[in-house]
């Protein structure tokens, strides 16, 4: 595997297809070998697909593990004494959550790569930061939920951090106004989860008839559109309403998941999600898992060279998406760019078993 | 025990038999679940104090407990079922639902006469009284078979149909209601079909207190929950739990099959599996091959080529199912000996070969076309799997009689049915090892 310095020296969006694929292929082959040696369940899974790690010649040949497996099995490539922390996905009560095992090395890589990616968006300096959430979610640090971890992770790129909501998720409008007055004329970084931003920031401002002015703001938001889609809030409505209530000019969605923390796919000014050099997205046809053509809808596979303490380097998500192009986005970034269409739907299942309880 | 969150049922499955038989009786096809109508608008009026939607029967189905028991295959019952059958076969709406048509064929007079013949000597029997049925939520027509069996045994019934508002249930109950309103009015107390939200345990308790026999179809969790509702001291429970089934194939036989019989086999196998998303208890999850070497390889190739050719135009691979099957493969890799993905052109049928058969094999289930495969020269390695969990063995090129003899000789706890390929879902009055007519009736002795 490539050493950290070389890895971090790579330009986030600077490698064109051929170079990038060569880099990813060799890294992923090395990761497959590494995890097969250190994680017996992973070795069994590779064997079940007949994959020989040393014979891999393309990223697409790495069999992706369904993300759901991390909810069912403890998949770790480090001995328990080397564990630094365990991340869990957020889930509603009763749902199983993913458990992701991190040692110091992988956790460090995640932070550093995230920093490199963010630097290309926000610039090198730390900006005054508004977190559109409550500080309560990060107070209990024994369990890193995805929400808390996301806030903590992105907090590294801000200074003078202000949590905009109280424990009851009520928007602190006076506090916000004070903060904005204090940082008038400065670029401001705002971060939040898409649904929280809509529900507890936009709606609160609308309800109270308050308009803020954040003319040099950059809002980064992620976490998915599932709930907003259910409320029929489109990307355009989200963006337009936000700009109306707070005048934030730059609104960037990102795609990422706790199973590959540190790897995020951020929207460019053309609304395309971009793959940074350390990661890739493959769109696979459900019919046979072959690669979909540009523009064709399929299942999203996410690939990242960061996971060394757990076998999460190639993951099959339950999200559908479309590849929009590679190396040719008008924004100038190299690498693939894509869009996410949402979670796949579970169809009605017929049969005697009237519960779906074995869907573990 | 949530069932399905989004009720976007697929209706892409076409029935695969030209002449309806009793096949596919246990699960429904082409089902479209619709939002449940408001409970405040019952078809037959509802009791003021129970949150019921009544499909047919008494305004207050609790009064069914007072109906006198009948003798098995009572002429009133067979006449009623015959007329319901005729009405359904005339109903143009029913044609869209092969499971409704199949039920109508099951209730034809000729079939009822045939069903009655083994019981012709059964003098001195009476129904137990009131049968309370909990039908499974995802199999629209199951309620109708459960009801018919209880009626034929001489019982009045209160059937809780699926709380999904299936069109098949509406059509069938409308036919029953019209017959009850006409020539068969006297049977009204015997034919109560209702539904209520599954979380209304209080309603389950009301009918459990009144019934003489309770028939529960469903998963282990449903059965556990229903059983929390006490029964009267003399009443009995019949539980049709989740079961596990397999297919037994003789490699030499399959290798020698001609093309037309292969195609017929593929259609039968499709009906056993894909037609109901491989989710019925009767559906094969393991293909056990008797054979080895070149013959085995040739047989497997012919079998799966034929199944793929038949299923491919009929069964779309949904993205979520493709992921489910990949998850199943890895689960198998982690829990079953020597699990290996076998080559197939696409994700329609996911085949996983095993080196040995161990008990965790019985925990393996994945809907939508995911099959374990194992090969041996004898049936001996199968023995550990013949537990109470195992229900149906379908056979291809293996004499069902030989399997039957093996079961009797080894005294296994499981396997209640041995069928030919394509017939795993045929409903019969002997189900899950119960003779429904005998179990749902009692014998009065005279000395």
Coordinates of N, CA and C in Angstrom, one line a residue, chain B residues 20-101:
Chain B
X20 N -56.1 -23.9 -15.2 CA -55.9 -23.8 -13.8 C -56.1 -25.1 -13.1
X21 N -55.2 -25.4 -12.2 CA -55.4 -26.6 -11.4 C -55.4 -26.2 -10.0
X22 N -55.2 -27.0 -9.1 CA -55.2 -26.6 -7.7 C -53.8 -26.0 -7.4
X23 N -53.0 -26.0 -8.4 CA -51.6 -25.5 -8.1 C -51.6 -24.0 -7.8
X24 N -50.6 -23.7 -7.1 CA -50.5 -22.3 -6.7 C -51.6 -21.8 -5.7
X25 N -52.1 -22.7 -5.0 CA -53.2 -22.3 -4.2 C -52.8 -21.6 -3.0
X26 N -51.6 -21.8 -2.6 CA -51.2 -21.3 -1.3 C -50.7 -19.9 -1.3
X27 N -50.3 -19.4 -2.5 CA -49.8 -18.1 -2.5 C -50.5 -17.4 -3.7
X28 N -50.5 -16.1 -3.6 CA -51.3 -15.3 -4.6 C -50.3 -14.8 -5.7
X29 N -50.9 -14.5 -6.8 CA -50.1 -14.0 -7.9 C -50.5 -12.6 -8.3
X30 N -49.7 -11.9 -8.9 CA -50.0 -10.6 -9.4 C -50.8 -9.7 -8.4
X31 N -50.3 -9.7 -7.2 CA -51.1 -9.0 -6.2 C -50.8 -7.5 -6.2
X32 N -51.8 -6.8 -6.0 CA -51.7 -5.4 -5.9 C -52.3 -5.0 -4.6
X33 N -51.4 -4.6 -3.6 CA -52.0 -4.3 -2.3 C -52.4 -2.8 -2.4
X34 N -53.6 -2.5 -1.9 CA -54.1 -1.2 -1.9 C -54.3 -0.7 -0.5
X35 N -54.3 0.6 -0.3 CA -54.5 1.1 1.0 C -55.8 0.5 1.6
X36 N -55.7 0.2 2.9 CA -56.9 -0.4 3.5 C -58.0 0.6 3.5
X37 N -59.2 0.2 3.2 CA -60.3 1.1 3.3 C -60.6 1.5 4.7
X38 N -61.2 2.6 4.9 CA -61.5 3.0 6.3 C -62.3 2.0 7.0
X39 N -61.9 1.7 8.2 CA -62.7 0.7 9.0 C -64.1 1.1 9.3
X40 N -64.3 2.4 9.1 CA -65.7 2.9 9.4 C -66.6 2.6 8.3
X41 N -66.1 2.0 7.2 CA -67.1 1.7 6.1 C -67.1 0.2 5.8
X42 N -67.6 -0.5 6.7 CA -67.7 -2.0 6.5 C -68.7 -2.3 5.4
X43 N -68.4 -3.4 4.7 CA -69.3 -3.9 3.7 C -70.6 -4.4 4.3
X44 N -70.5 -5.0 5.5 CA -71.6 -5.7 6.0 C -72.1 -5.0 7.3
X45 N -71.5 -3.8 7.5 CA -71.8 -3.2 8.8 C -70.9 -3.8 9.9
X46 N -70.5 -3.1 10.8 CA -69.6 -3.7 11.8 C -70.2 -3.5 13.2
X47 N -69.6 -4.2 14.1 CA -70.0 -4.1 15.4 C -69.6 -2.8 15.9
X48 N -70.3 -2.2 16.9 CA -70.0 -0.9 17.3 C -68.7 -0.8 18.1
X49 N -68.4 -1.9 18.8 CA -67.3 -1.9 19.7 C -66.0 -2.5 19.2
X50 N -66.0 -3.1 18.0 CA -64.8 -3.7 17.5 C -64.3 -3.0 16.2
X51 N -63.0 -2.8 16.1 CA -62.6 -2.0 14.9 C -62.4 -3.0 13.8
X52 N -63.5 -3.5 13.2 CA -63.4 -4.5 12.2 C -63.8 -3.9 10.8
X53 N -63.1 -4.5 9.8 CA -63.7 -4.3 8.5 C -64.3 -5.7 8.1
X54 N -65.6 -5.7 7.8 CA -66.2 -7.0 7.5 C -66.3 -7.2 6.0
X55 N -65.7 -8.3 5.5 CA -65.8 -8.6 4.1 C -67.1 -9.3 3.7
X56 N -67.4 -10.3 4.6 CA -68.7 -11.0 4.5 C -69.0 -11.7 5.8
X57 N -70.3 -12.1 5.9 CA -70.7 -12.8 7.1 C -71.6 -12.0 8.0
X58 N -71.7 -12.3 9.2 CA -72.6 -11.6 10.2 C -72.1 -10.2 10.5
X59 N -73.1 -9.4 10.8 CA -72.7 -8.0 11.2 C -71.9 -8.1 12.5
X60 N -72.2 -8.9 13.4 CA -71.4 -9.2 14.6 C -70.8 -10.6 14.5
X61 N -69.6 -10.7 14.0 CA -69.1 -12.1 13.8 C -68.9 -12.9 15.1
X62 N -69.0 -12.2 16.2 CA -68.9 -13.0 17.5 C -70.0 -14.0 17.6
X63 N -71.2 -13.6 17.0 CA -72.3 -14.5 17.1 C -72.1 -15.9 16.3
X64 N -71.0 -15.9 15.6 CA -70.7 -17.2 14.9 C -70.5 -18.3 15.9
X65 N -70.1 -17.9 17.1 CA -69.8 -19.0 18.1 C -71.1 -19.8 18.4
X66 N -72.2 -19.2 18.1 CA -73.5 -19.9 18.4 C -73.9 -20.9 17.3
X67 N -73.3 -20.9 16.2 CA -73.7 -21.7 15.1 C -73.5 -23.2 15.4
X68 N -74.5 -24.0 15.1 CA -74.3 -25.5 15.3 C -73.2 -26.0 14.4
X69 N -72.4 -27.0 14.9 CA -71.4 -27.6 14.1 C -72.1 -28.5 13.1
X70 N -71.4 -28.7 11.9 CA -72.0 -29.5 10.8 C -71.2 -30.7 10.7
X71 N -71.7 -31.7 10.0 CA -71.0 -32.9 9.6 C -70.0 -32.5 8.5
X72 N -68.9 -33.2 8.4 CA -67.9 -32.9 7.3 C -68.6 -33.1 5.9
X73 N -68.1 -32.2 5.0 CA -68.7 -32.2 3.6 C -70.2 -32.1 3.6
X74 N -70.7 -31.3 4.5 CA -72.2 -31.1 4.6 C -72.7 -30.5 3.3
X75 N -73.8 -31.1 2.8 CA -74.4 -30.6 1.5 C -74.6 -29.1 1.4
X76 N -74.9 -28.5 2.6 CA -75.1 -27.0 2.5 C -73.7 -26.3 2.2
X77 N -72.7 -26.9 2.7 CA -71.3 -26.3 2.5 C -70.9 -26.6 1.1
X78 N -71.0 -27.8 0.6 CA -70.5 -28.1 -0.8 C -71.4 -27.3 -1.8
X79 N -72.6 -27.2 -1.5 CA -73.5 -26.4 -2.5 C -73.0 -24.9 -2.5
X80 N -72.7 -24.4 -1.3 CA -72.3 -23.0 -1.2 C -71.0 -22.8 -2.0
X81 N -70.0 -23.7 -1.7 CA -68.7 -23.6 -2.4 C -68.8 -23.7 -3.9
X82 N -69.7 -24.7 -4.3 CA -69.9 -24.9 -5.7 C -70.4 -23.6 -6.4
X83 N -71.4 -23.0 -5.7 CA -72.0 -21.7 -6.3 C -71.0 -20.6 -6.3
X84 N -70.2 -20.5 -5.2 CA -69.1 -19.5 -5.2 C -68.1 -19.7 -6.3
X85 N -67.8 -21.0 -6.5 CA -66.9 -21.3 -7.6 C -67.4 -20.9 -9.0
X86 N -68.7 -21.2 -9.2 CA -69.3 -20.8 -10.5 C -69.3 -19.3 -10.6
X87 N -69.7 -18.6 -9.5 CA -69.7 -17.1 -9.6 C -68.3 -16.5 -9.9
X88 N -67.3 -17.1 -9.3 CA -66.0 -16.5 -9.5 C -65.5 -16.8 -11.0
X89 N -65.9 -18.0 -11.5 CA -65.5 -18.3 -12.8 C -66.2 -17.5 -13.8
X90 N -67.4 -17.0 -13.5 CA -68.1 -16.1 -14.4 C -67.6 -14.6 -14.3
X91 N -67.0 -14.3 -13.2 CA -66.6 -12.9 -12.9 C -65.4 -12.5 -13.7
X92 N -65.7 -11.5 -14.7 CA -64.6 -11.1 -15.5 C -63.4 -10.5 -14.8
X93 N -63.6 -9.9 -13.6 CA -62.5 -9.3 -12.8 C -61.6 -10.4 -12.3
X94 N -62.2 -11.6 -12.0 CA -61.4 -12.6 -11.4 C -60.3 -13.2 -12.4
X95 N -60.6 -13.0 -13.7 CA -59.6 -13.5 -14.7 C -58.2 -12.9 -14.6
X96 N -58.2 -11.7 -14.0 CA -56.9 -11.1 -13.9 C -56.1 -11.7 -12.8
X97 N -56.7 -12.5 -12.0 CA -56.0 -13.1 -10.8 C -56.0 -14.6 -10.8
X98 N -55.0 -15.2 -11.3 CA -54.9 -16.6 -11.5 C -55.1 -17.3 -10.1
X99 N -54.8 -16.7 -9.0 CA -54.9 -17.3 -7.7 C -56.4 -17.4 -7.4
X100 N -57.2 -16.4 -7.8 CA -58.7 -16.5 -7.6 C -59.3 -17.6 -8.4
X101 N -58.8 -17.7 -9.7 CA -59.3 -18.8 -10.6 C -59.0 -20.1 -10.1

